[in-house]
Structures are given as C-alpha cells and as structure tokens.
Amino acid sequence: MIECNHVYKQYKNGTNALYDLNISVEQGEFVYIIGPTGSGKSTLIKLLDGEETPTKGDVNVVGINVGKLRPRQVPLYRRNIGVVFQDFRLLRAKTVFENVAYALEVINMKKKPIQKRVGEVLELVGLQSKSASFPNQLSGGQQQRVAIARAIANRPKVLIADEPTGNLDPEKSDEIMDLLEKINARYGTTILMVTHDLTLVNKHRKRTIVLENGHIVADLAEGGYVRHDQ
Amino acid sequence: MISRPLKEGFRGVARHWGMSISAAIAVTITLVMISIFMIFSFNLENFTKDIESSLEISVLVDYDYDSQEQIDRIATELNDIDGVSEVTFSDKEQEFDFYLNSFEDETTRSAFEPFRDDNPMHNAFYLEAKSGSVIESVAEQAKTIEGVDTVSYGGQSTIDLVGAMSSVRKVGFVIVVAMTFLAVMLIQNAIKLTISSRKDEITIMRNVGATNRFIRSPFLIEGIITGILGSIIPIGLSIVGYTYLYRVTGGHMLSNMFNLLAPNPFIYRLAIALVVIGVVVGYIGSWISVTRYLRWKR
Ligand SMILES: Nc1ncnc2c1ncn2[C@@H]1O[C@H](COP(=O)(O)OP(=O)(O)O)[C@@H](O)[C@H]1O
Ligand SMILES: [Mg+2]
C-alpha cells in the first residue's frame, strides 16, 4: 500500500529533512510515525499526499508513484487517499454536511448518493445530529471527527494523519483513536498516523516507526515505545 | 454541471462582500471612462460619415463631347477611378431644371425659361468618394479625362476636418482598448487579493482532491458577477447623462453642423457593450488570478 524506497528530502532552502527512508506498509496495517519536533514527520506526510516531491527515491502509494505526478494530477491522486491534519482544515463557510459532501462533489458523485454516503459517515463518527452546524460551533474533537468523516467518505484504501490528536485533550484523543481503530478494523483501511503523544502510542499499541533528525532509528513491529535517550 | 459553480459563485460574492465591492469599483471606474470614450468615438464616427456623404465632386462635361458614346466613355472612365463609390449622371436638361428650381419665385423662373432651347448648362457627373481622404486625388484624376471641362468639390477645410476627425477617432479607439486592459489589470489585482485571503480555503479544496477546474469555476462566476455589478453605475450614468446631453443640445452641436446619435437605440447598445465588457473583464481577471495561484500548487 505504501512503499518508500531510499527517499531523501531536501527543501529548497537547503534543509535536509529526510535521509534514505525505507518504509513498507501492507494493506490493512495501522502504523505510527513518532519522533521529536523537526524530525521530519510532517515532511513524510507531505511526500505521501503529493504536496512535496522527494529529492531522491520513490514514494509509492496505492501503486502510484506520487513524486512523479504532475501538479495537475495530484488532486486526482488524492481521491485515492484520505488525509487528516492537526488543524482539521474544515471549510469555515460550509456546514458539517457540506464539508463532507465536498469531498464527494469533487469526484462528481450525484446528489442522492452523496446524501446517503454523508449520512453514513457522519453516523460512523457520531455526529449526525450536527450535520447543519458550522465548524466553529463544534469542539475540537468534534471538528476532527468531521475531518475524519470527510477523509473516509470516498472509501479510500489509505488514510494518513498528521498529529490528528495534537490539538486535543487526552480524553478526546482517546475517542479519535477509537474511531481510527474502528475504521481500520471495519473497512481494512491502511492507516499511517503521525503523533508525538507517547501515552497514546503506549496505550494503543501498534507498529511504530521512530524518526530522528530525518533518519528512521527504529521500526517496532510489536509497538510500545520507551524513550531510550535519557 | 453549471449549478454548483453558480451557487458557489453567488455565495462567494455574498460572503466576501467587501472584496467583491472593491473589485467592482475598479471595473466601474474604467467602464465609466470607456463609456465616455465610446460615446465620443461613435458620435465622431457619425459626424464624419455625415460630412463625408455630403462631400460631392461635380464633373462638368465639355460642350463638344455631347454624343451618347462620349458620355458613356466618360462615365466608364470616371467609374474606373480608385476611390469612387458612385457616379450619377445629370444631363443638361436636368441641370437646367435644377438651376431653375433654385429660384424661389415664379417670375425669375419664367424669365429664364426662354434660354431652355439655347441651354447654357453642361452635362454633368456627380461623384461620391469612398472617404474624405481620397476626394482630392479623385478630383485630380477626373480632370485628366478627355472631355472633362471642370471639376469642383466642397472646400479644402472640410476635407482637412474629415482627416483630423479620423485620426481623433483612431486615438479614441486605442484609448478604449487601453482602458479595457487597465480594467482587466485592476480587477485581476482585486481578485488576486480575494484569492490570497482565501488560500486556506483553496488549499483545503486541493487536499480533498478538487481539480483546478473545479476550484476555479466558482471564482469565474464571481468574476462575472463582479463585472456585472461594476457595470451598473456606468450604464446608469451613460443612459441618464447622454439622454440629458441630447435633450439640452437638441441633438446638435456647433450650430447644427454635427448631429448627435439619437439616444435610442445608441445608448442601449452602448449599455449592452458595457455589460459585455464588464463580464469579459471579470471573467478574464479572475481566470488570470486563480490560474496564476493554482498553476504550481501541488
Ligand atoms: N517548507 C519547508 N521549507 C524548508 N524547511 C522545512 C519546510 N518544512 C519543514 N522544514 C524543515 O524540515 C525539517 C523537518 O520538519 P517537519 O517535517 O515539519 O518535522 P516534524 O513534523 O517532525 O516536526 C525541520 O528542520 C523543518 O524546519
Ligand atoms: Mg509536524
């Protein structure tokens, strides 16, 4: 599902963000990417969703060589994946329902099936009663659940998330984790989640890839991570 | 599907009211200027046509070239001159009647009547030139034809005026085109501002897989709406202003020498032209700014 082969990323200003990254994630896996701030986690997410291109190496997601896409093709590629961000990224001027529906409008789905599907995913995330609300009328946890509903509306095989619980308190973070686990289990969606919340990582144990200064320093199949540098 | 961009476009204008107004004002200002120059240019064109059609070259035929063959030959040769659009023949009988009819009172006319048998008039041709600028050369060439006695036309000053007006008209046209470009630039700049203020929105749209075209279409509708909004005041001003001008001048300027175009249908055609320019300018302006913003976005 996700393959990174000898991936390097150097930004235009000369910053080296990733060095010789090799990652292979199978369909249906749930993987954490952890590491301190500046270790290159977000850069990896940007390579995966096509926002940045690798300086060297290949990034393959759902069989597509993401780094080789022309800018025009990137939106089409994104219809195959769901992306969730720390800052939710909901359209402020649209209701909960419209936000989720937008992801289906872009693929030219008809009105009727859109309504049906939006209803389904809002039910899945437990926000059917909020469908007419605007994002600023919701709590952070609720907004993130809307963002997750939007990300999975199109039934993507892969869901990537950049610190989805970064703005949430522990209780809400747990709720989001439960939701992601439910999606992973129910639909077999491959999930790659960036976090630096070690409590979460140790509580919901999964394969964990550890980044430091742009290098992979550990890939723990059994999960659970204890800081070893002090 | 056209309904989504339409709906989103109207929403966009409503939601970013301030931005839309400032873009519309940019269009308004330039459309007012375009309107003034168009009123000016079209009237000038009208004046010029009036004057040109009144410019006639009269060619008098020598008494010795009286036969039908000679008349036909001269007619053909006149027709062959470059820049001649029409040749009309008037024989000496018609000329005599014409001369006679130029007198108001019956007594003078009857006093001349005896001369009809010893008609002093020439057979004559009247030439219409295609434009004021060729009158002189047409006249010169007509003079060289065998059997032509005299050639005359309305004064040099009229011809000079026609020449001057045609260059003023060209300048007016250039100004209208330049104004249109200016309008595109102004609205494009205004829309660029609305877009950069909405780049988060656009980024999100791209995050969920919207193509450039999908993102762009509501902005194009917004541009068109802005252009239409921007043309309302210029149209109102033009209709009221021109109708007023026409009324106070009685449709003439400079002691009846120039006739103004009648407000109907001129002013309504102008109104349509202004809306069309507004719409085109709005469309192109937003196309440029959205495309510029989206082109390199991944
Ligand atoms: N757009 C950018 N241009 C230049 N340098 C960047 C850019 N984005 C991130 N970086 C740098 O790349 C490194 C990795 O950043 P990032 O991937 O955001 O780390 P993390 O998400 O793990 O905190 C940092 O040194 C950061 O300053
Ligand atoms: Mg980050």
XYZ file of C-alpha atoms and ligand atoms in Angstrom:
556
model
C 0.000 0.000 0.000
C 2.745 2.414 0.982
C 6.332 1.973 -0.213
C 9.197 4.397 0.335
C 12.456 3.387 -1.349
C 15.627 5.294 -0.463
C 13.701 8.538 -0.081
C 15.618 11.743 0.550
C 14.101 15.160 1.006
C 15.983 18.403 0.908
C 13.927 21.608 0.933
C 14.738 24.431 -1.456
C 16.397 26.413 1.298
C 18.854 23.580 1.819
C 17.305 21.990 4.917
C 17.672 18.231 4.860
C 14.501 16.786 6.285
C 14.715 13.062 5.415
C 17.591 10.702 4.695
C 17.372 7.323 2.942
C 13.935 6.419 4.176
C 12.726 2.862 3.550
C 9.210 2.084 4.644
C 6.823 -0.656 3.585
C 3.279 -0.746 4.881
C 0.913 -3.561 3.963
C -2.794 -3.221 3.292
C -4.811 -3.049 6.492
C -1.884 -2.109 8.738
C -2.090 0.619 11.344
C 1.281 2.317 11.778
C 2.508 5.160 13.994
C 5.230 7.527 12.964
C 6.730 9.132 16.037
C 9.669 11.386 16.746
C 10.558 14.780 18.200
C 9.609 18.087 16.591
C 11.624 18.732 13.440
C 12.418 15.064 12.895
C 10.681 15.036 9.516
C 7.276 13.522 10.305
C 5.228 16.166 8.508
C 7.635 16.086 5.598
C 6.913 12.381 5.227
C 3.165 13.074 5.243
C 3.643 15.757 2.557
C 5.568 13.303 0.406
C 2.775 10.782 0.818
C -0.053 13.154 -0.077
C 1.821 14.648 -3.021
C 2.316 18.142 -1.622
C 6.110 17.759 -1.783
C 8.268 15.648 -4.062
C 11.241 13.562 -2.884
C 14.673 14.854 -3.830
C 15.754 11.252 -4.402
C 13.969 7.900 -4.265
C 10.424 6.769 -4.902
C 7.256 7.165 -2.915
C 4.547 4.714 -3.959
C 1.039 4.811 -2.542
C -1.748 2.532 -3.797
C 0.545 1.696 -6.699
C 1.018 5.329 -7.762
C 4.457 6.936 -7.893
C 3.419 10.076 -6.046
C 6.604 12.067 -6.567
C 6.348 11.746 -10.328
C 2.847 13.211 -10.572
C 2.447 16.489 -12.388
C 0.747 19.212 -10.295
C -2.436 18.784 -12.301
C -2.580 15.081 -11.468
C -2.111 15.488 -7.737
C -5.788 16.232 -6.961
C -6.846 13.134 -8.876
C -4.368 11.043 -6.912
C -5.699 12.462 -3.629
C -9.078 10.907 -4.323
C -7.434 7.573 -3.522
C -6.310 8.568 -0.075
C -7.769 10.302 2.941
C -5.745 12.917 4.811
C -6.343 14.286 8.286
C -4.428 17.200 9.798
C -3.794 18.523 13.252
C -5.671 21.740 12.429
C -8.733 19.915 10.999
C -8.834 22.011 7.818
C -12.576 22.272 7.502
C -14.149 24.850 5.200
C -15.385 27.500 7.605
C -18.208 28.695 5.413
C -19.692 25.267 4.946
C -21.766 23.185 7.309
C -20.614 19.817 8.625
C -22.731 18.115 5.992
C -21.391 20.326 3.179
C -17.803 19.806 4.275
C -18.122 16.054 3.990
C -20.182 16.328 0.801
C -17.494 18.494 -0.832
C -15.080 15.548 -0.947
C -17.718 13.621 -2.894
C -18.723 16.539 -5.141
C -15.168 16.767 -6.408
C -15.456 13.243 -7.762
C -18.751 14.170 -9.463
C -20.914 11.926 -7.358
C -24.646 12.558 -7.816
C -26.655 14.355 -5.195
C -28.650 11.373 -3.930
C -25.704 9.030 -3.312
C -23.818 11.943 -1.743
C -26.605 12.454 0.787
C -26.672 8.781 1.587
C -22.929 8.463 1.992
C -22.561 11.637 4.070
C -25.277 10.342 6.375
C -23.412 7.050 6.760
C -20.036 8.522 7.630
C -21.496 11.137 9.959
C -23.248 8.315 11.771
C -19.964 6.404 11.931
C -18.238 9.350 13.625
C -21.291 10.009 15.787
C -22.119 13.471 14.501
C -25.315 13.003 12.552
C -27.091 15.460 14.816
C -24.516 18.154 13.953
C -24.810 17.986 10.200
C -26.293 21.501 9.917
C -23.749 23.068 12.290
C -20.775 25.120 11.169
C -17.264 24.065 12.201
C -16.854 26.964 14.644
C -19.905 25.696 16.550
C -18.152 22.408 17.303
C -15.498 21.374 19.814
C -12.035 20.454 18.570
C -12.724 16.752 18.999
C -15.942 17.053 17.013
C -14.225 19.023 14.249
C -11.590 16.342 13.963
C -14.268 13.696 13.692
C -15.855 15.674 10.843
C -12.443 15.816 9.164
C -12.113 12.039 9.543
C -15.620 11.535 8.142
C -14.627 13.652 5.151
C -11.377 11.740 4.714
C -13.083 8.353 4.562
C -16.252 9.411 2.707
C -14.765 8.318 -0.588
C -13.756 4.902 0.855
C -10.009 5.387 0.425
C -7.695 2.421 0.881
C -5.205 4.575 2.750
C -5.720 7.149 5.475
C -2.809 9.315 6.565
C -2.998 11.591 9.562
C -0.568 14.253 10.744
C -0.915 14.580 14.527
C -4.702 14.236 14.466
C -4.830 14.445 18.248
C -2.247 17.221 18.548
C -4.829 19.864 19.462
C -6.988 17.661 21.670
C -7.031 16.758 25.345
C -6.290 13.106 26.319
C -9.916 12.097 26.593
C -10.794 13.430 23.150
C -7.587 11.914 21.800
C -8.735 8.528 23.008
C -12.036 8.999 21.219
C -10.254 9.805 17.975
C -8.043 6.736 18.422
C -11.086 4.537 18.981
C -12.617 5.955 15.828
C -9.489 5.330 13.748
C -9.221 1.790 15.094
C -12.860 1.216 14.217
C -12.261 2.410 10.648
C -9.132 0.257 10.392
C -10.943 -2.812 11.634
C -14.241 -2.342 9.829
C -13.034 -1.273 6.377
C -9.483 -2.621 6.378
C -8.270 0.910 5.711
C -4.486 1.212 5.877
C -3.706 3.917 8.421
C -0.475 5.814 8.886
C -0.623 8.190 11.798
C 1.970 10.734 12.856
C 1.980 11.586 16.539
C 4.251 12.618 19.345
C 1.791 11.582 22.008
C 3.682 8.716 23.651
C 0.883 7.966 26.090
C -1.337 7.203 23.158
C 1.327 5.094 21.460
C 1.892 3.052 24.558
C -1.794 2.606 25.268
C -2.986 1.687 21.773
C -0.069 -0.495 20.735
C 0.716 -0.779 17.051
C 3.682 -0.980 14.742
C 5.731 2.134 15.426
C 8.316 3.793 13.204
C 10.623 6.199 15.008
C 12.149 9.177 13.198
C 15.019 11.269 14.487
C 16.722 14.025 12.523
C 15.320 12.625 9.310
C 16.510 9.068 9.906
C 14.481 6.008 10.839
C 16.003 4.913 14.141
C 13.553 2.142 14.977
C 10.696 0.178 13.426
C 8.960 -1.673 16.229
C 6.528 -4.236 14.889
C 5.117 -5.006 18.333
C 4.706 -1.323 19.210
C 5.162 0.405 22.511
C 7.943 2.894 22.721
C 10.089 3.882 25.624
C 12.403 6.834 25.311
C 15.907 5.465 25.450
C 17.898 8.668 25.196
C 17.730 9.548 28.878
C -22.960 20.781 -14.057
C -23.324 24.553 -14.056
C -25.458 24.899 -10.919
C -22.685 24.235 -8.390
C -20.299 26.936 -9.658
C -23.239 29.345 -9.956
C -24.389 28.699 -6.432
C -20.876 28.818 -5.011
C -20.068 31.910 -7.070
C -23.024 33.858 -5.696
C -22.220 32.665 -2.184
C -18.620 33.755 -2.652
C -19.656 37.265 -3.642
C -22.100 37.482 -0.751
C -19.575 36.183 1.753
C -16.676 38.321 0.617
C -18.802 41.386 0.075
C -16.092 43.953 0.784
C -13.631 42.332 -1.601
C -16.268 41.997 -4.300
C -17.206 45.659 -3.972
C -13.620 46.840 -4.273
C -13.160 44.710 -7.380
C -16.459 46.008 -8.768
C -15.375 49.605 -8.143
C -12.244 49.021 -10.176
C -14.479 47.898 -13.033
C -16.875 50.806 -12.500
C -14.183 53.438 -12.802
C -12.769 52.077 -16.013
C -16.178 51.386 -17.530
C -17.222 54.997 -16.922
C -14.152 56.124 -18.835
C -14.715 53.552 -21.543
C -18.297 54.742 -21.858
C -17.254 58.366 -22.258
C -14.747 57.477 -24.935
C -17.235 55.237 -26.712
C -19.887 57.974 -26.753
C -17.258 60.338 -28.076
C -15.912 57.936 -30.715
C -19.237 56.746 -32.064
C -20.561 60.280 -32.363
C -17.381 61.353 -34.075
C -17.758 58.483 -36.480
C -21.305 59.576 -37.119
C -20.234 63.190 -37.735
C -17.568 62.035 -40.102
C -19.991 59.902 -42.064
C -22.457 62.768 -42.293
C -19.804 65.077 -43.635
C -18.299 62.542 -45.971
C -21.647 61.747 -47.529
C -22.211 65.448 -48.109
C -18.928 65.727 -49.962
C -19.639 65.505 -53.666
C -17.390 66.046 -56.654
C -19.084 67.654 -59.643
C -17.632 66.988 -63.056
C -18.852 69.206 -65.909
C -18.568 67.830 -69.442
C -17.220 69.970 -72.281
C -19.917 71.152 -74.759
C -18.059 69.431 -77.597
C -18.445 65.964 -76.012
C -22.169 65.817 -76.339
C -22.743 62.445 -78.038
C -24.035 59.422 -76.152
C -20.812 57.481 -76.919
C -18.675 60.235 -75.389
C -20.935 60.466 -72.315
C -20.757 56.691 -71.872
C -16.987 56.709 -72.262
C -16.541 59.446 -69.678
C -18.915 57.630 -67.307
C -16.854 54.450 -67.612
C -13.583 56.265 -67.054
C -14.974 58.059 -64.002
C -16.196 54.761 -62.610
C -12.716 53.324 -63.024
C -11.076 55.919 -60.784
C -9.899 54.447 -57.491
C -11.918 55.607 -54.514
C -15.102 56.443 -56.414
C -18.123 54.766 -54.862
C -20.912 56.170 -57.008
C -21.296 58.055 -60.261
C -24.571 59.757 -61.162
C -25.238 61.447 -64.443
C -27.365 64.500 -64.858
C -27.920 65.752 -68.408
C -28.074 69.417 -69.276
C -31.895 69.458 -69.259
C -31.917 68.183 -65.699
C -29.207 70.663 -64.820
C -31.260 73.463 -66.279
C -34.333 72.389 -64.255
C -32.195 72.124 -61.202
C -30.841 75.629 -61.776
C -34.321 76.973 -62.434
C -35.725 75.357 -59.321
C -33.060 77.016 -57.226
C -35.056 80.232 -57.609
C -37.848 80.784 -55.200
C -40.181 82.989 -57.207
C -42.121 82.155 -60.304
C -41.186 85.376 -62.207
C -37.467 84.791 -62.173
C -38.060 81.221 -63.276
C -40.206 82.249 -66.243
C -37.632 84.897 -67.134
C -35.058 82.140 -67.608
C -37.420 79.756 -69.396
C -36.614 81.096 -72.944
C -32.976 80.020 -72.545
C -34.018 76.345 -72.412
C -33.590 75.981 -76.197
C -30.164 77.546 -76.069
C -29.234 75.691 -72.868
C -26.054 77.118 -71.313
C -25.738 74.241 -68.852
C -23.223 71.410 -69.115
C -23.924 67.709 -68.954
C -22.639 66.769 -65.508
C -21.498 63.841 -63.418
C -21.641 63.732 -59.645
C -19.107 61.508 -57.907
C -19.247 60.166 -54.405
C -15.892 59.324 -52.882
C -15.411 56.345 -50.572
C -13.900 58.598 -47.923
C -12.939 62.188 -47.352
C -9.257 61.491 -47.719
C -9.439 60.421 -51.392
C -11.518 63.345 -52.654
C -8.523 65.342 -53.792
C -6.943 62.533 -55.779
C -10.268 61.539 -57.335
C -10.760 65.113 -58.465
C -7.235 65.251 -59.901
C -7.783 62.093 -61.911
C -11.215 63.204 -63.124
C -9.630 66.365 -64.524
C -7.322 64.360 -66.803
C -10.182 62.570 -68.576
C -10.713 63.745 -72.135
C -13.883 65.798 -72.449
C -13.988 66.946 -68.832
C -14.333 70.689 -68.598
C -14.243 71.497 -64.911
C -14.068 69.542 -61.665
C -15.037 71.006 -58.318
C -15.724 69.881 -54.778
C -16.577 71.335 -51.369
C -13.825 73.262 -49.682
C -10.401 72.118 -48.566
C -11.223 72.976 -44.970
C -13.964 70.348 -44.890
C -11.558 67.736 -46.170
C -8.985 68.692 -43.568
C -11.625 68.368 -40.890
C -12.534 64.894 -42.071
C -8.874 63.882 -41.916
C -8.459 65.315 -38.449
C -11.562 63.558 -37.177
C -10.475 60.205 -38.474
C -7.218 60.445 -36.550
C -9.062 61.553 -33.410
C -11.311 58.535 -33.875
C -8.346 56.194 -34.072
C -6.933 57.668 -30.883
C -10.324 57.200 -29.223
C -10.374 53.554 -30.222
C -6.880 52.985 -28.886
C -7.917 54.604 -25.612
C -10.951 52.307 -25.300
C -8.749 49.243 -25.843
C -6.152 50.503 -23.368
C -8.906 51.170 -20.824
C -10.177 47.629 -21.207
C -6.725 46.272 -20.454
C -6.468 48.574 -17.486
C -9.800 47.242 -16.236
C -8.556 43.665 -16.583
C -5.441 44.532 -14.609
C -7.351 46.327 -11.861
C -9.934 43.607 -11.407
C -7.286 40.929 -11.638
C -5.390 42.616 -8.860
C -8.513 42.975 -6.748
C -9.404 39.334 -7.274
C -5.856 38.282 -6.517
C -6.344 39.862 -3.107
C -9.574 37.967 -2.519
C -7.834 34.774 -3.538
C -4.821 35.170 -1.319
C -7.210 35.891 1.543
C -8.847 32.589 0.672
C -5.783 30.475 0.097
C -6.553 28.318 3.134
C -9.877 27.535 1.551
C -8.211 26.651 -1.749
C -5.584 24.523 -0.009
C -8.296 22.547 1.724
C -10.110 22.041 -1.547
C -6.954 20.648 -3.059
C -6.401 18.454 -0.019
C -9.666 16.681 -0.638
C -8.952 16.163 -4.325
C -10.584 19.114 -6.100
C -9.080 19.755 -9.535
C -8.037 23.235 -10.589
C -11.042 23.468 -12.829
C -13.376 22.505 -10.010
C -11.846 25.142 -7.760
C -11.692 27.755 -10.491
C -15.260 27.681 -11.797
C -16.931 29.392 -8.813
C -14.249 32.077 -8.940
C -15.005 32.674 -12.615
C -18.680 33.094 -11.766
C -17.660 35.513 -9.028
C -15.628 37.451 -11.578
C -18.601 37.623 -13.936
C -20.913 38.755 -11.146
C -18.365 41.367 -10.104
C -18.150 42.590 -13.698
C -21.928 42.890 -13.931
C -22.089 44.715 -10.582
C -19.334 47.020 -11.780
C -21.230 47.888 -14.951
C -24.456 49.001 -13.238
C -23.328 52.521 -12.332
C -21.600 53.210 -15.674
C -24.726 52.097 -17.538
C -26.988 54.259 -15.389
C -24.697 57.252 -15.779
C -24.398 56.764 -19.533
C -28.134 56.482 -20.126
C -29.075 59.417 -17.918
C -26.101 61.536 -18.952
C -26.394 61.003 -22.673
C -30.151 61.415 -22.750
C -29.696 64.682 -20.864
C -26.950 65.843 -23.223
C -29.137 65.034 -26.192
C -32.060 66.910 -24.731
C -30.205 70.105 -23.801
C -28.389 70.284 -27.127
C -31.454 69.324 -29.122
C -29.342 66.674 -30.800
C -26.970 69.156 -32.445
C -23.613 70.640 -31.616
C -21.656 73.591 -33.023
C -24.615 75.287 -34.694
C -26.202 72.289 -36.363
C -23.014 71.202 -38.057
C -22.832 67.993 -36.018
C -25.781 65.730 -35.359
C -25.625 63.619 -32.216
C -26.668 59.999 -32.449
C -30.228 59.587 -31.201
C -30.230 58.015 -27.694
C -32.449 55.192 -28.926
C -31.039 52.712 -29.888
C -27.481 54.012 -29.461
C -27.447 54.267 -25.690
C -28.989 50.821 -25.239
C -26.412 49.249 -27.494
C -23.760 51.055 -25.505
C -25.286 49.637 -22.297
C -25.065 46.123 -23.707
C -21.471 46.736 -24.757
C -20.631 47.903 -21.223
C -22.148 44.801 -19.599
C -20.324 42.593 -22.061
C -17.031 44.348 -21.375
C -17.709 44.071 -17.627
C -18.429 40.350 -17.879
C -15.427 39.645 -20.091
C -13.133 41.714 -17.915
C -14.411 39.956 -14.758
C -14.033 36.540 -16.315
C -10.541 37.138 -17.663
C -9.443 38.897 -14.486
C -10.425 36.022 -12.224
C -9.160 33.438 -14.671
C -5.730 35.047 -14.633
C -5.526 35.378 -10.871
C -6.869 31.930 -9.983
C -4.790 30.215 -12.606
C -1.688 32.056 -11.535
C -2.353 30.965 -7.982
C -3.169 27.355 -8.793
C -0.689 26.585 -11.522
C 2.219 25.388 -9.406
C 0.178 24.195 -6.468
C 0.520 20.508 -5.756
N 8.641 24.121 3.695
C 9.833 23.960 4.323
N 10.919 24.592 3.862
C 12.109 24.428 4.467
N 12.316 23.655 5.507
C 11.275 22.981 6.026
C 9.979 23.100 5.444
N 9.123 22.312 6.145
C 9.863 21.733 7.116
N 11.154 22.129 7.052
C 12.260 21.665 7.910
O 12.387 20.268 7.746
C 12.644 19.665 8.997
C 11.578 18.635 9.301
O 10.340 19.333 9.534
P 8.940 18.604 9.708
O 8.813 17.559 8.684
O 7.890 19.638 9.787
O 9.123 17.949 11.148
P 8.072 17.438 12.205
O 6.728 17.371 11.546
O 8.578 16.096 12.617
O 8.089 18.404 13.338
C 12.727 20.779 10.019
O 14.082 21.105 10.172
C 11.986 21.902 9.372
O 12.494 23.141 9.781
Mg 4.848 18.271 12.060
